């Protein structure tokens, strides 16, 4: 017994002060890729090495539309190796309220050899939809945030993930990230939950279970799609066994990219969903 | 169920089947490495490396010595972070939450070391055909050595904490027994097998990567209860720390990657790795155009799941979480 107390005292407080302080990263940490759009000479090499189609391009009539879709990105860094106009940043907090906000594209005029001659339409970051379209929607959102603002019960659903996301989600309950600091805790039933945290491309075998879980939740309820697979289907995409993104099955409020998103990114996504992300950190 | 003891446990698997094996046939073979990382997320590096072994063998190339050594470092880091987490989690399931918190604290430091070395907390993006993507410089190796110096006394204290807790021992000993005969009949592998007398470890028996260059022992117990599955993890962490020290001590110089050219079609090859859970196999058959005609994956969870149905029999319901956690099998690895 004494040893238990002694060791706890010896370990001291190990909890991060994130998000009051920035995410702790190392020089090799791979966050979201960043493209120098005006300097980008050719989208094809990066698109060829990108394993998930996060970087893609389509040519039509001497023009090329090139897209970077963070919802698909697994932060592997292969594009940055193949193309000097792309670099990997350390930024891991990419959560957004809409799928469209995660995609950025630009249009290039093509030269005779298929490289970019000039930037025709500069990158327009996918636009966030207006927070709510009408007064009722705005009021509903404010009420949800108020209701769920202080204490948030989360039900986690593995709808087909590889369990990499779960490794990091479990980290949220540990002493370092300690989601309980924010009144966030995990519950064992959707009946007790305010938020559904869904991982994985939704497999056809889990589709019904996911729907039923969602239906079993009391309102107001939120859904957060976690990881490249949850946001877009990831490397699995849509195939005979999976339906792909979570929003193909149930409505999603916030998307958290990453493969897997680290605990910082998860906290960012969860707090964003309930309107509690401190404005300092953006 | 009749009262407390479990009379029968039926597994219903394949809810997270996501067509991974078929997908390997559609992707360029290089992209397969990234897919292999997502077959079982807590064994990303082991799966990706087993896949690389298979493809390299089909192509008739071998990763350079330094790459094999770095693969060994990553495989052992993967083993350590999972074992640390599991040791705490098993204690948590018998209400020793403090141990879990210490386990997670130690695991977090391991994940951060992974990120420092490879850019990813789960060692993703590190594996590649023909070697590894990132070299470890002197400063990185220093970090590993420093971390080991930190971990040793911390882990010792963690082990002591669990050992002293008589209540924990009480719950774990003779709980969830998998008898050696049953383990043998079911072909149980990996750490669950070694806790039930199955003295097998690919690292020793068919050395891959750099394992023929290091000395270590394979802990084996015969009681087959939760306590022994915990003990296998404990002993393996000690061994892994020793392996890491040895690899760093004799790290070969040279490139960390070799070119794997266009795959000859119609070849078959087997790649394997002893992951932290047990043996992982990838069998590939190549097709024209640098593609795979077939990729068969076998995660150790596949043949270990039935062991859970045997081990749980006669145990009380409240012990189910601890018994389940002591195996800690992968749904995704099984269902693919
Ligand atoms: S970092 Fe993202 S965009 Fe770049 S290659 Fe990897 S998955 Fe594609």
Coordinates of C-alpha atoms and ligand atoms in Angstrom, one line a residue:
Chain A
X1 CA 0.0 0.0 0.0
X2 CA 2.8 2.4 1.0
X3 CA 4.6 1.5 -2.2
X4 CA 1.5 2.4 -4.3
X5 CA 1.4 5.8 -2.7
X6 CA 5.2 6.3 -2.9
X7 CA 5.3 5.4 -6.6
X8 CA 2.4 7.7 -7.4
X9 CA 4.2 10.5 -5.6
X10 CA 7.4 9.7 -7.3
X11 CA 5.8 9.8 -10.8
X12 CA 4.3 13.2 -10.0
X13 CA 1.9 14.9 -12.4
X14 CA 2.5 13.7 -16.0
X15 CA -0.6 15.3 -17.5
X16 CA 0.0 17.6 -20.5
X17 CA -1.3 21.2 -20.3
X18 CA -2.5 20.8 -23.9
X19 CA -4.4 22.6 -25.4
X20 CA -3.2 25.6 -23.3
X21 CA 0.3 24.8 -24.7
X22 CA 1.0 23.5 -28.2
X23 CA 1.1 19.8 -29.1
X24 CA 4.4 18.2 -28.2
X25 CA 6.0 16.9 -31.4
X26 CA 9.5 15.8 -32.5
X27 CA 11.4 16.9 -35.6
X28 CA 10.4 13.8 -37.5
X29 CA 6.7 14.0 -36.7
X30 CA 4.6 13.9 -39.8
X31 CA 1.5 16.1 -39.6
X32 CA -0.5 17.3 -42.6
X33 CA 1.2 17.8 -45.9
X34 CA 1.4 21.3 -47.3
X35 CA 1.6 22.1 -51.0
X36 CA 3.3 25.1 -52.3
X37 CA 0.6 25.6 -54.9
X38 CA 2.1 28.4 -57.1
X39 CA 5.4 26.5 -57.3
X40 CA 3.8 23.1 -57.9
X41 CA 5.1 22.0 -61.3
X42 CA 3.5 18.6 -61.7
X43 CA 0.8 16.8 -59.7
X44 CA 1.3 13.5 -61.3
X45 CA 4.3 12.1 -59.4
X46 CA 2.8 12.8 -56.0
X47 CA -0.5 11.4 -57.1
X48 CA 1.2 8.2 -58.3
X49 CA 3.0 7.6 -55.0
X50 CA 0.0 8.6 -52.8
X51 CA -1.4 5.3 -51.5
X52 CA -4.8 6.5 -50.6
X53 CA -5.7 9.0 -53.5
X54 CA -5.4 11.9 -51.1
X55 CA -3.5 13.7 -53.8
X56 CA -5.3 13.3 -57.1
X57 CA -5.6 15.1 -60.4
X58 CA -7.9 15.0 -63.4
X59 CA -7.1 16.6 -66.7
X60 CA -9.6 18.0 -69.1
X61 CA -9.2 20.4 -72.0
X62 CA -5.6 21.4 -71.3
X63 CA -6.4 22.0 -67.6
X64 CA -5.7 20.0 -64.5
X65 CA -7.6 20.0 -61.3
X66 CA -5.3 18.9 -58.5
X67 CA -6.7 18.1 -55.1
X68 CA -5.3 17.4 -51.7
X69 CA -7.9 15.7 -49.5
X70 CA -6.9 15.5 -45.9
X71 CA -9.8 13.2 -45.2
X72 CA -8.0 10.5 -47.1
X73 CA -4.4 11.3 -46.1
X74 CA -2.6 8.9 -43.9
X75 CA 0.3 11.3 -43.3
X76 CA 2.8 8.9 -44.8
X77 CA 5.0 11.6 -46.3
X78 CA 5.6 9.7 -49.6
X79 CA 4.3 12.7 -51.6
X80 CA 6.8 15.0 -50.0
X81 CA 9.6 12.6 -50.9
X82 CA 8.5 12.6 -54.5
X83 CA 7.8 16.3 -55.0
X84 CA 9.8 19.3 -53.7
X85 CA 6.7 21.5 -53.8
X86 CA 5.2 19.4 -51.0
X87 CA 6.5 19.3 -47.4
X88 CA 5.2 17.5 -44.3
X89 CA 4.3 19.9 -41.5
X90 CA 4.1 19.0 -37.8
X91 CA 0.5 20.1 -37.6
X92 CA -1.8 17.2 -36.5
X93 CA -4.9 19.1 -35.5
X94 CA -6.9 19.0 -38.7
X95 CA -10.4 18.4 -37.5
X96 CA -13.2 20.1 -39.5
X97 CA -16.9 20.3 -39.4
X98 CA -17.4 19.2 -43.0
X99 CA -15.9 16.8 -45.3
X100 CA -15.5 19.5 -48.0
X101 CA -13.4 21.7 -45.7
X102 CA -10.7 19.0 -45.7
X103 CA -10.2 19.1 -49.4
X104 CA -8.2 21.8 -51.2
X105 CA -7.9 22.0 -54.9
X106 CA -6.4 24.2 -57.6
X107 CA -6.7 24.4 -61.4
X108 CA -3.6 24.6 -63.6
X109 CA -3.2 25.2 -67.3
X110 CA -1.0 22.5 -68.7
X111 CA 2.1 22.8 -70.8
X112 CA 2.8 20.5 -73.8
X113 CA 4.6 18.0 -71.6
X114 CA 1.8 17.7 -69.1
X115 CA 3.4 19.8 -66.4
X116 CA 1.8 22.8 -64.9
X117 CA 2.3 25.9 -67.1
X118 CA 0.4 28.3 -64.9
X119 CA -1.9 28.4 -61.9
X120 CA -5.4 29.3 -63.3
X121 CA -7.5 29.0 -60.2
X122 CA -5.6 29.3 -56.9
X123 CA -6.3 26.8 -54.2
X124 CA -9.7 27.4 -52.6
X125 CA -9.8 25.6 -49.3
X126 CA -13.0 23.7 -49.3
X127 CA -15.4 26.0 -47.6
X128 CA -16.9 25.3 -44.2
X129 CA -20.6 25.3 -44.6
X130 CA -22.2 28.2 -42.7
X131 CA -22.4 27.1 -39.2
X132 CA -26.1 26.8 -39.4
X133 CA -28.4 28.0 -42.1
X134 CA -31.2 29.5 -40.2
X135 CA -32.0 30.9 -36.8
X136 CA -33.5 27.6 -35.6
X137 CA -30.3 25.8 -36.6
X138 CA -28.2 28.4 -34.8
X139 CA -30.2 28.1 -31.7
X140 CA -30.1 24.4 -31.8
X141 CA -26.4 24.4 -32.1
X142 CA -26.0 26.8 -29.2
X143 CA -28.2 24.7 -27.1
X144 CA -26.4 21.5 -27.9
X145 CA -23.1 23.1 -27.1
X146 CA -24.5 24.4 -23.8
X147 CA -26.1 21.1 -22.9
X148 CA -23.0 19.1 -23.8
X149 CA -20.5 21.7 -22.9
X150 CA -19.4 20.8 -19.4
X151 CA -19.7 17.0 -19.3
X152 CA -19.6 14.8 -22.3
X153 CA -20.2 11.1 -22.5
X154 CA -18.7 9.3 -25.4
X155 CA -19.5 5.9 -26.8
X156 CA -16.8 4.6 -29.0
X157 CA -17.7 2.4 -31.9
X158 CA -15.2 0.3 -33.9
X159 CA -17.1 0.1 -37.2
X160 CA -14.2 -1.7 -38.9
X161 CA -11.0 -0.1 -37.8
X162 CA -7.6 -1.7 -37.7
X163 CA -7.6 -0.7 -34.0
X164 CA -4.7 1.8 -34.5
X165 CA -7.2 4.6 -33.7
X166 CA -8.2 2.7 -30.6
X167 CA -4.6 2.7 -29.4
X168 CA -4.7 6.5 -29.4
X169 CA -8.3 6.7 -28.1
X170 CA -7.3 4.6 -25.1
X171 CA -4.5 7.1 -24.6
X172 CA -7.1 9.7 -23.9
X173 CA -8.1 7.9 -20.8
X174 CA -4.5 7.7 -19.5
X175 CA -2.7 10.0 -17.1
X176 CA -1.0 12.0 -19.9
X177 CA -3.9 13.2 -22.0
X178 CA -6.5 12.7 -19.3
X179 CA -9.7 13.6 -21.1
X180 CA -11.5 13.7 -17.8
X181 CA -9.9 17.1 -17.3
X182 CA -12.6 18.4 -19.8
X183 CA -15.4 16.3 -18.3
X184 CA -15.1 13.9 -21.2
X185 CA -15.5 10.3 -20.3
X186 CA -16.2 7.0 -22.1
X187 CA -19.4 5.1 -21.5
X188 CA -20.4 1.5 -22.3
X189 CA -23.8 2.1 -23.9
X190 CA -25.1 4.5 -26.6
X191 CA -28.1 5.1 -24.3
X192 CA -25.7 6.9 -22.0
X193 CA -23.8 8.8 -24.7
X194 CA -23.9 12.3 -26.0
X195 CA -21.3 11.6 -28.7
X196 CA -20.5 8.7 -30.9
X197 CA -16.8 8.4 -31.7
X198 CA -16.6 6.2 -34.8
X199 CA -13.5 4.6 -36.2
X200 CA -12.8 2.6 -39.3
X201 CA -14.2 2.3 -42.7
X202 CA -17.7 1.1 -42.0
X203 CA -17.8 -2.6 -42.9
X204 CA -20.9 -4.0 -44.4
X205 CA -21.1 -6.3 -41.4
X206 CA -21.0 -3.4 -39.0
X207 CA -23.3 -1.1 -41.0
X208 CA -26.5 -2.2 -39.3
X209 CA -24.9 -2.2 -35.8
X210 CA -23.7 1.3 -36.4
X211 CA -27.1 2.5 -37.5
X212 CA -28.7 0.8 -34.5
X213 CA -26.2 2.3 -32.1
X214 CA -26.9 5.8 -33.5
X215 CA -30.6 5.2 -33.2
X216 CA -30.3 4.2 -29.6
X217 CA -28.7 7.5 -28.6
X218 CA -30.8 10.1 -26.9
X219 CA -30.8 13.6 -28.5
X220 CA -29.1 16.0 -28.8
X221 CA -26.3 13.8 -30.2
X222 CA -23.0 14.3 -32.0
X223 CA -21.0 12.0 -34.2
X224 CA -17.3 12.3 -34.7
X225 CA -15.6 10.3 -37.5
X226 CA -12.1 9.3 -36.5
X227 CA -9.1 8.7 -38.7
X228 CA -8.6 8.6 -42.5
X229 CA -10.8 5.5 -42.7
X230 CA -13.7 7.1 -40.7
X231 CA -13.4 10.3 -42.6
X232 CA -13.2 8.9 -46.1
X233 CA -12.8 5.1 -46.1
X234 CA -9.0 5.6 -46.1
X235 CA -6.9 3.1 -47.9
X236 CA -9.8 0.6 -47.8
X237 CA -12.1 3.0 -49.7
X238 CA -15.4 1.4 -50.8
X239 CA -15.2 -2.3 -51.7
X240 CA -17.2 -5.5 -51.5
X241 CA -16.8 -5.5 -47.8
X242 CA -16.9 -1.9 -46.7
X243 CA -19.1 1.1 -47.2
X244 CA -16.3 3.5 -46.7
X245 CA -16.7 6.7 -44.8
X246 CA -18.8 6.9 -41.6
X247 CA -21.0 9.6 -43.3
X248 CA -22.1 7.1 -45.8
X249 CA -24.1 5.5 -43.0
X250 CA -24.9 8.1 -40.4
X251 CA -24.6 11.9 -40.3
X252 CA -21.2 13.2 -39.1
X253 CA -20.6 16.4 -37.2
X254 CA -16.9 16.5 -37.0
X255 CA -14.1 14.8 -39.0
X256 CA -10.8 14.0 -37.4
X257 CA -8.1 13.1 -40.0
X258 CA -5.0 11.1 -39.2
X259 CA -3.7 7.6 -39.4
X260 CA -4.3 7.4 -36.5
X261 CA -4.9 10.9 -35.2
X262 CA -2.8 11.3 -32.1
X263 CA -4.4 12.1 -28.8
X264 CA -3.8 15.8 -29.4
X265 CA -5.7 15.6 -32.6
X266 CA -8.5 13.6 -31.0
X267 CA -8.9 16.1 -28.2
X268 CA -9.0 18.9 -30.8
X269 CA -11.7 17.1 -32.7
X270 CA -13.8 16.3 -29.7
X271 CA -13.6 19.7 -28.2
X272 CA -14.3 21.3 -31.6
X273 CA -17.5 19.3 -31.8
X274 CA -18.8 20.7 -28.6
X275 CA -17.6 24.2 -29.3
X276 CA -15.1 24.2 -26.5
X277 CA -11.8 24.5 -28.5
X278 CA -10.0 27.5 -27.1
X279 CA -9.8 30.1 -29.7
X280 CA -6.1 30.7 -29.0
X281 CA -5.2 27.4 -30.7
X282 CA -7.4 28.1 -33.6
Chain B
X1 CA -24.6 -19.6 -18.0
X2 CA -25.9 -20.9 -14.7
X3 CA -25.1 -18.6 -11.9
X4 CA -21.6 -17.1 -12.1
X5 CA -19.5 -19.6 -14.0
X6 CA -19.3 -19.4 -17.8
X7 CA -20.4 -22.7 -19.3
X8 CA -20.0 -21.9 -23.0
X9 CA -18.6 -19.1 -25.0
X10 CA -19.4 -18.7 -28.6
X11 CA -17.3 -16.4 -30.8
X12 CA -18.9 -14.5 -33.6
X13 CA -16.2 -13.1 -35.8
X14 CA -15.7 -11.2 -39.0
X15 CA -17.8 -8.2 -38.3
X16 CA -14.8 -6.0 -39.3
X17 CA -13.9 -7.9 -42.4
X18 CA -12.9 -5.2 -44.9
X19 CA -11.6 -7.1 -47.9
X20 CA -7.9 -6.4 -47.2
X21 CA -6.6 -9.5 -49.0
X22 CA -8.5 -8.7 -52.1
X23 CA -7.3 -5.1 -51.9
X24 CA -3.7 -6.2 -52.1
X25 CA -4.5 -7.5 -55.6
X26 CA -5.7 -4.1 -56.7
X27 CA -2.9 -1.9 -55.3
X28 CA 0.6 -1.4 -56.7
X29 CA 2.8 -3.6 -54.6
X30 CA 4.5 -0.6 -52.9
X31 CA 1.2 0.7 -51.6
X32 CA 0.6 -2.7 -50.1
X33 CA 3.1 -1.8 -47.4
X34 CA 0.8 1.0 -46.2
X35 CA -2.2 -1.4 -46.4
X36 CA -0.3 -4.0 -44.4
X37 CA 0.2 -1.4 -41.7
X38 CA -3.6 -1.1 -41.4
X39 CA -4.3 -4.8 -41.1
X40 CA -3.9 -4.8 -37.4
X41 CA -3.1 -1.4 -36.1
X42 CA -1.3 -2.3 -32.9
X43 CA 1.1 -4.4 -35.0
X44 CA 1.6 -2.0 -37.9
X45 CA 5.3 -2.5 -38.2
X46 CA 5.3 -6.2 -37.7
X47 CA 2.6 -6.7 -40.4
X48 CA 4.3 -4.3 -42.8
X49 CA 7.6 -6.0 -42.3
X50 CA 6.2 -9.5 -42.8
X51 CA 4.7 -8.3 -46.0
X52 CA 8.0 -6.7 -47.1
X53 CA 9.8 -10.0 -46.3
X54 CA 7.4 -11.9 -48.6
X55 CA 7.7 -9.4 -51.5
X56 CA 11.5 -9.2 -51.1
X57 CA 11.8 -12.9 -51.1
X58 CA 9.6 -13.1 -54.3
X59 CA 11.9 -10.5 -55.9
X60 CA 15.0 -12.3 -54.7
X61 CA 16.5 -9.4 -52.8
X62 CA 17.4 -9.0 -49.2
X63 CA 17.3 -5.9 -47.1
X64 CA 20.8 -4.6 -46.2
X65 CA 22.2 -5.4 -42.7
X66 CA 21.6 -2.0 -41.2
X67 CA 18.0 -2.1 -42.4
X68 CA 17.5 -5.5 -40.8
X69 CA 18.9 -4.1 -37.6
X70 CA 16.6 -1.1 -37.6
X71 CA 13.7 -3.4 -38.4
X72 CA 14.6 -5.4 -35.3
X73 CA 14.7 -2.2 -33.2
X74 CA 11.2 -1.2 -34.4
X75 CA 9.8 -4.7 -33.8
X76 CA 11.0 -4.7 -30.3
X77 CA 9.7 -1.2 -29.6
X78 CA 6.3 -2.4 -30.9
X79 CA 6.5 -5.3 -28.5
X80 CA 7.5 -3.2 -25.6
X81 CA 4.8 -0.6 -26.0
X82 CA 2.0 -3.2 -26.4
X83 CA 3.2 -5.3 -23.5
X84 CA 3.5 -2.3 -21.2
X85 CA -0.1 -1.3 -22.1
X86 CA -1.4 -4.8 -21.6
X87 CA 0.2 -5.4 -18.3
X88 CA -1.5 -2.3 -16.9
X89 CA -4.8 -3.2 -18.6
X90 CA -4.9 -6.7 -17.2
X91 CA -4.4 -5.2 -13.7
X92 CA -7.1 -2.7 -14.5
X93 CA -9.6 -5.5 -15.2
X94 CA -9.1 -6.8 -11.7
X95 CA -9.6 -3.3 -10.2
X96 CA -5.9 -2.3 -9.8
X97 CA -6.4 1.0 -11.6
X98 CA -3.2 2.5 -10.3
X99 CA -1.1 0.0 -12.1
X100 CA -2.9 0.8 -15.3
X101 CA -2.1 4.4 -15.0
X102 CA 1.6 3.6 -14.5
X103 CA 1.4 1.2 -17.5
X104 CA -0.1 3.9 -19.7
X105 CA 2.5 6.4 -18.5
X106 CA 5.3 4.1 -19.5
X107 CA 3.6 3.2 -22.8
X108 CA 3.2 6.9 -23.7
X109 CA 7.0 7.4 -23.4
X110 CA 7.5 4.5 -25.7
X111 CA 5.0 5.9 -28.3
X112 CA 6.8 9.2 -28.1
X113 CA 10.1 7.5 -28.8
X114 CA 8.5 5.8 -31.8
X115 CA 7.5 9.2 -33.1
X116 CA 10.9 10.7 -32.5
X117 CA 12.5 7.8 -34.4
X118 CA 10.1 7.3 -37.3
X119 CA 7.7 10.3 -37.3
X120 CA 4.7 8.1 -36.2
X121 CA 3.7 7.0 -32.8
X122 CA 2.6 3.6 -34.1
X123 CA 5.7 3.3 -36.3
X124 CA 3.7 3.8 -39.5
X125 CA 5.4 4.9 -42.6
X126 CA 8.7 3.4 -41.5
X127 CA 8.6 0.1 -43.3
X128 CA 9.2 -0.1 -47.0
X129 CA 10.2 -2.7 -49.6
X130 CA 13.9 -3.3 -49.5
X131 CA 14.6 -1.9 -46.0
X132 CA 13.3 1.0 -44.0
X133 CA 12.5 4.6 -44.9
X134 CA 14.4 6.5 -42.2
X135 CA 17.9 5.9 -40.9
X136 CA 18.6 6.4 -37.2
X137 CA 21.4 8.8 -36.7
X138 CA 23.7 8.9 -33.7
X139 CA 21.4 11.3 -31.9
X140 CA 18.4 8.9 -32.4
X141 CA 20.4 6.0 -31.1
X142 CA 21.3 8.1 -28.1
X143 CA 17.7 8.8 -27.4
X144 CA 16.9 5.1 -27.5
X145 CA 19.8 4.4 -25.1
X146 CA 18.7 7.2 -22.8
X147 CA 15.1 6.0 -22.9
X148 CA 16.3 2.5 -22.0
X149 CA 18.2 3.9 -19.0
X150 CA 15.0 5.7 -17.9
X151 CA 12.7 2.7 -18.5
X152 CA 14.7 0.1 -16.6
X153 CA 14.2 1.4 -13.1
X154 CA 10.7 2.6 -14.0
X155 CA 9.8 -0.8 -15.3
X156 CA 11.3 -2.5 -12.3
X157 CA 9.2 -0.4 -10.0
X158 CA 6.1 -1.1 -12.1
X159 CA 6.8 -4.9 -11.9
X160 CA 7.3 -4.5 -8.1
X161 CA 4.0 -2.7 -7.8
X162 CA 2.1 -5.5 -9.4
X163 CA 4.0 -8.2 -7.6
X164 CA 3.3 -6.6 -4.2
X165 CA -0.5 -6.5 -4.9
X166 CA -1.7 -9.7 -3.4
X167 CA -5.3 -9.0 -4.4
X168 CA -4.2 -8.8 -8.0
X169 CA -2.3 -12.0 -7.8
X170 CA -5.2 -13.7 -6.2
X171 CA -7.5 -12.8 -9.1
X172 CA -5.0 -13.7 -11.8
X173 CA -3.5 -17.0 -10.6
X174 CA -5.5 -20.1 -11.7
X175 CA -7.8 -17.8 -13.7
X176 CA -8.4 -18.4 -17.4
X177 CA -6.3 -21.6 -17.6
X178 CA -5.4 -22.8 -21.0
X179 CA -3.8 -26.2 -20.5
X180 CA -0.7 -27.1 -22.6
X181 CA -2.5 -30.0 -24.2
X182 CA -5.3 -27.8 -25.3
X183 CA -2.9 -25.1 -26.5
X184 CA -1.1 -27.7 -28.5
X185 CA -4.2 -29.2 -30.1
X186 CA -5.5 -25.7 -31.1
X187 CA -2.1 -24.7 -32.4
X188 CA -2.0 -21.7 -30.1
X189 CA 1.0 -19.4 -30.9
X190 CA 2.8 -16.4 -29.6
X191 CA 2.8 -15.2 -26.1
X192 CA -0.5 -17.1 -25.2
X193 CA 1.2 -20.3 -26.4
X194 CA 4.3 -19.6 -24.4
X195 CA 2.3 -19.1 -21.3
X196 CA 0.9 -22.6 -21.9
X197 CA 4.1 -24.6 -22.6
X198 CA 4.4 -24.0 -26.3
X199 CA 8.0 -23.2 -26.6
X200 CA 8.0 -21.5 -30.0
X201 CA 9.3 -18.2 -31.2
X202 CA 10.1 -17.4 -34.8
X203 CA 12.8 -14.9 -33.7
X204 CA 14.8 -17.8 -32.2
X205 CA 13.6 -20.7 -34.4
X206 CA 13.7 -19.1 -37.8
X207 CA 15.5 -15.9 -37.3
X208 CA 14.5 -13.0 -39.5
X209 CA 15.7 -9.4 -39.5
X210 CA 18.7 -9.2 -37.1
X211 CA 17.6 -11.8 -34.6
X212 CA 20.4 -14.2 -35.5
X213 CA 22.9 -11.6 -34.3
X214 CA 21.5 -11.1 -30.8
X215 CA 21.2 -13.3 -27.7
X216 CA 17.9 -13.6 -25.8
X217 CA 15.9 -16.2 -24.1
X218 CA 12.3 -17.2 -24.7
X219 CA 10.2 -17.3 -21.5
X220 CA 7.9 -20.2 -21.3
X221 CA 5.5 -21.2 -18.5
X222 CA 3.2 -24.2 -18.3
X223 CA 0.4 -23.1 -16.0
X224 CA -1.4 -21.2 -18.8
X225 CA -3.3 -18.8 -16.5
X226 CA -3.7 -15.0 -16.8
X227 CA -0.9 -14.6 -14.3
X228 CA 1.5 -16.5 -16.6
X229 CA 0.4 -14.5 -19.7
X230 CA 1.2 -11.4 -17.7
X231 CA 4.5 -13.0 -16.7
X232 CA 5.4 -13.8 -20.4
X233 CA 4.9 -10.1 -21.2
X234 CA 7.0 -9.0 -18.2
X235 CA 9.9 -11.3 -19.1
X236 CA 9.7 -10.4 -22.8
X237 CA 10.0 -6.7 -22.0
X238 CA 13.3 -7.5 -20.1
X239 CA 14.5 -9.5 -23.1
X240 CA 13.5 -6.8 -25.5
X241 CA 15.4 -4.2 -23.6
X242 CA 18.4 -6.5 -23.8
X243 CA 17.9 -7.0 -27.6
X244 CA 17.7 -3.3 -28.1
X245 CA 21.0 -2.7 -26.3
X246 CA 22.7 -5.4 -28.3
X247 CA 21.4 -4.1 -31.6
X248 CA 22.5 -0.6 -30.8
X249 CA 25.9 -1.9 -29.7
X250 CA 26.6 -3.6 -33.0
X251 CA 24.6 -1.7 -35.5
X252 CA 26.1 -2.3 -38.9
X253 CA 27.0 0.6 -41.1
X254 CA 25.7 1.1 -44.6
X255 CA 22.5 1.8 -46.5
X256 CA 19.1 1.2 -45.0
X257 CA 17.3 0.4 -48.2
X258 CA 18.0 -1.5 -51.4
X259 CA 16.2 -1.3 -54.7
X260 CA 13.5 -3.9 -55.2
X261 CA 13.0 -4.0 -59.0
X262 CA 10.0 -5.1 -61.0
X263 CA 8.6 -8.3 -59.5
X264 CA 9.0 -11.3 -61.7
X265 CA 5.4 -12.7 -62.3
X266 CA 4.2 -16.1 -61.1
X267 CA 6.5 -16.3 -58.0
X268 CA 5.3 -17.3 -54.6
X269 CA 6.9 -16.4 -51.3
X270 CA 6.3 -16.5 -47.6
X271 CA 7.2 -13.7 -45.3
X272 CA 7.0 -13.9 -41.5
X273 CA 7.7 -12.0 -38.4
X274 CA 7.2 -12.8 -34.7
X275 CA 5.1 -9.9 -33.7
X276 CA 4.3 -9.1 -30.1
X277 CA 1.2 -11.2 -30.2
X278 CA 2.8 -14.1 -32.1
X279 CA 3.7 -15.2 -35.6
X280 CA 2.5 -13.2 -38.5
X281 CA 2.6 -14.7 -42.0
X282 CA 2.2 -13.1 -45.4
X283 CA 2.0 -15.4 -48.5
X284 CA 2.1 -13.7 -51.9
X285 CA 1.9 -14.8 -55.5
X286 CA 3.1 -12.2 -58.0
X287 CA 1.4 -11.2 -61.1
X288 CA 2.6 -9.3 -64.2
X289 CA 2.9 -5.6 -64.0
X290 CA 4.5 -5.4 -60.5
X291 CA 1.3 -6.6 -58.9
X292 CA 0.2 -9.4 -56.6
X293 CA -2.2 -12.1 -57.8
X294 CA -2.9 -13.1 -54.2
X295 CA -1.9 -12.1 -50.7
X296 CA -2.8 -14.4 -47.8
X297 CA -2.5 -12.9 -44.4
X298 CA -2.4 -14.9 -41.1
X299 CA -2.4 -12.9 -37.9
X300 CA -1.7 -14.9 -34.7
X301 CA -5.1 -13.9 -33.4
X302 CA -6.7 -16.3 -36.0
X303 CA -5.8 -19.5 -34.3
X304 CA -5.7 -18.0 -30.8
X305 CA -9.3 -16.9 -30.6
X306 CA -10.6 -20.5 -30.0
X307 CA -8.2 -20.7 -27.0
X308 CA -10.2 -17.9 -25.3
X309 CA -13.4 -20.1 -25.5
X310 CA -11.4 -22.9 -23.8
X311 CA -9.7 -20.8 -21.2
X312 CA -12.8 -19.0 -20.1
X313 CA -14.8 -22.2 -19.3
X314 CA -15.7 -22.5 -15.6
X315 CA -14.5 -19.0 -14.8
X316 CA -16.8 -16.5 -13.3
X317 CA -18.2 -13.7 -15.4
X318 CA -16.3 -10.9 -13.6
X319 CA -13.1 -12.5 -14.6
X320 CA -13.9 -12.4 -18.3
X321 CA -12.4 -9.0 -19.0
X322 CA -9.1 -10.0 -17.5
X323 CA -9.0 -13.3 -19.3
X324 CA -9.9 -11.6 -22.6
X325 CA -7.3 -8.9 -22.1
X326 CA -4.6 -11.4 -21.2
X327 CA -5.0 -12.8 -24.7
X328 CA -5.6 -9.4 -26.2
X329 CA -6.4 -10.7 -29.7
X330 CA -7.0 -8.6 -32.7
X331 CA -10.4 -8.4 -34.4
X332 CA -9.1 -6.7 -37.4
X333 CA -6.1 -9.0 -37.8
X334 CA -8.5 -12.0 -37.8
X335 CA -11.2 -10.5 -39.9
X336 CA -8.9 -8.7 -42.3
Ligands
LIG1 S1 1.1 12.2 -46.9 FE1 -1.1 12.1 -47.5 S2 -1.2 13.1 -49.4 FE2 1.0 12.6 -49.1 S3 1.3 10.6 -50.1 FE3 0.8 10.2 -47.9 S4 -1.4 9.9 -47.9 FE4 -0.9 10.9 -49.9

